[in-house]
Amino acid sequence: MDTKSRVTDILASFGINASQLSGDAHFTRDLGLDSLDTVDLIMQLEQTFGIRIPDEDYPKLTTFQGVLDYLAQEHHAEVAA
């Protein structure tokens, strides 16, 4: 399963439909996630991809495309494994 599909599956657990996932859809403003949801999302990303996301990187993870870009750039080796 590719990265995009894995992230889409995680977001589905929050009730977000794949059709809502345009690249610039903001998790809080556009998709209705609250602060606890976003923390849970980050924890699920860490678990799914076997990575550690530092607190200072959280602002990069506010949109679907932002998450995909972050995983590709910051954790390329881990994501590809």
CSV table of C-alpha atoms in Angstrom, one decimal:
chain,number,residue,atom,x,y,z
A,1,MET,CA,0.0,0.0,0.0
A,2,ASP,CA,1.4,3.4,-0.9
A,3,THR,CA,1.8,6.4,1.4
A,4,LYS,CA,-1.2,8.2,0.1
A,5,SER,CA,-3.5,5.2,0.6
A,6,ARG,CA,-2.1,4.6,4.1
A,7,VAL,CA,-2.7,8.3,5.1
A,8,THR,CA,-6.2,8.2,3.5
A,9,ASP,CA,-7.0,5.1,5.6
A,10,ILE,CA,-5.9,6.8,8.8
A,11,LEU,CA,-8.0,9.9,8.0
A,12,ALA,CA,-11.0,7.6,7.3
A,13,SER,CA,-10.9,6.6,10.9
A,14,PHE,CA,-11.7,10.2,11.7
A,15,GLY,CA,-14.7,10.1,9.4
A,16,ILE,CA,-13.0,11.9,6.6
A,17,ASN,CA,-14.1,10.7,3.2
A,18,ALA,CA,-11.3,10.4,0.5
A,19,SER,CA,-13.3,12.8,-1.7
A,20,GLN,CA,-12.7,15.6,0.9
A,21,LEU,CA,-9.0,15.2,0.6
A,22,SER,CA,-7.9,17.9,-1.7
A,23,GLY,CA,-4.3,18.8,-1.3
A,24,ASP,CA,-5.0,22.1,0.5
A,25,ALA,CA,-7.9,20.9,2.7
A,26,HIS,CA,-6.9,22.0,6.2
A,27,PHE,CA,-7.6,19.4,8.8
A,28,THR,CA,-9.2,21.8,11.3
A,29,ARG,CA,-10.7,24.5,9.2
A,30,ASP,CA,-12.0,22.4,6.3
A,31,LEU,CA,-12.3,18.9,7.7
A,32,GLY,CA,-13.5,19.6,11.2
A,33,LEU,CA,-10.7,17.9,13.2
A,34,ASP,CA,-10.1,19.4,16.7
A,35,SER,CA,-6.8,19.7,18.5
A,36,LEU,CA,-7.2,16.2,20.1
A,37,ASP,CA,-7.9,14.7,16.7
A,38,THR,CA,-4.8,16.2,15.3
A,39,VAL,CA,-2.6,14.9,18.1
A,40,ASP,CA,-4.2,11.4,17.6
A,41,LEU,CA,-3.6,11.8,13.8
A,42,ILE,CA,0.1,12.4,14.4
A,43,MET,CA,0.3,9.5,16.8
A,44,GLN,CA,-1.3,7.2,14.2
A,45,LEU,CA,1.1,8.5,11.5
A,46,GLU,CA,4.1,7.7,13.8
A,47,GLN,CA,2.7,4.2,14.5
A,48,THR,CA,1.8,3.4,10.9
A,49,PHE,CA,5.1,4.6,9.4
A,50,GLY,CA,7.4,3.7,12.3
A,51,ILE,CA,8.7,7.2,12.7
A,52,ARG,CA,9.0,9.9,15.4
A,53,ILE,CA,7.6,13.3,14.5
A,54,PRO,CA,9.1,16.1,16.6
A,55,ASP,CA,6.8,18.7,18.1
A,56,GLU,CA,8.3,21.4,16.1
A,57,ASP,CA,7.2,19.7,12.9
A,58,TYR,CA,3.5,19.6,13.8
A,59,PRO,CA,2.8,22.9,12.0
A,60,LYS,CA,3.9,21.2,8.7
A,61,LEU,CA,1.1,18.6,9.2
A,62,THR,CA,-2.1,20.7,8.8
A,63,THR,CA,-3.2,19.6,5.4
A,64,PHE,CA,-3.4,16.3,3.5
A,65,GLN,CA,-0.7,17.4,1.0
A,66,GLY,CA,1.4,18.7,3.9
A,67,VAL,CA,1.4,15.3,5.5
A,68,LEU,CA,2.3,13.6,2.2
A,69,ASP,CA,5.1,16.1,1.6
A,70,TYR,CA,6.4,15.7,5.1
A,71,LEU,CA,6.5,12.0,4.9
A,72,ALA,CA,8.3,12.1,1.5
A,73,GLN,CA,10.9,14.7,2.5
A,74,GLU,CA,11.6,14.1,6.2
A,75,HIS,CA,11.2,10.4,6.4
A,76,HIS,CA,11.8,9.1,2.9
A,77,ALA,CA,13.8,6.1,4.0
A,78,GLU,CA,11.3,5.0,6.6
A,79,VAL,CA,8.3,5.5,4.3
A,80,ALA,CA,9.9,3.6,1.4
A,81,ALA,CA,10.9,0.7,3.6
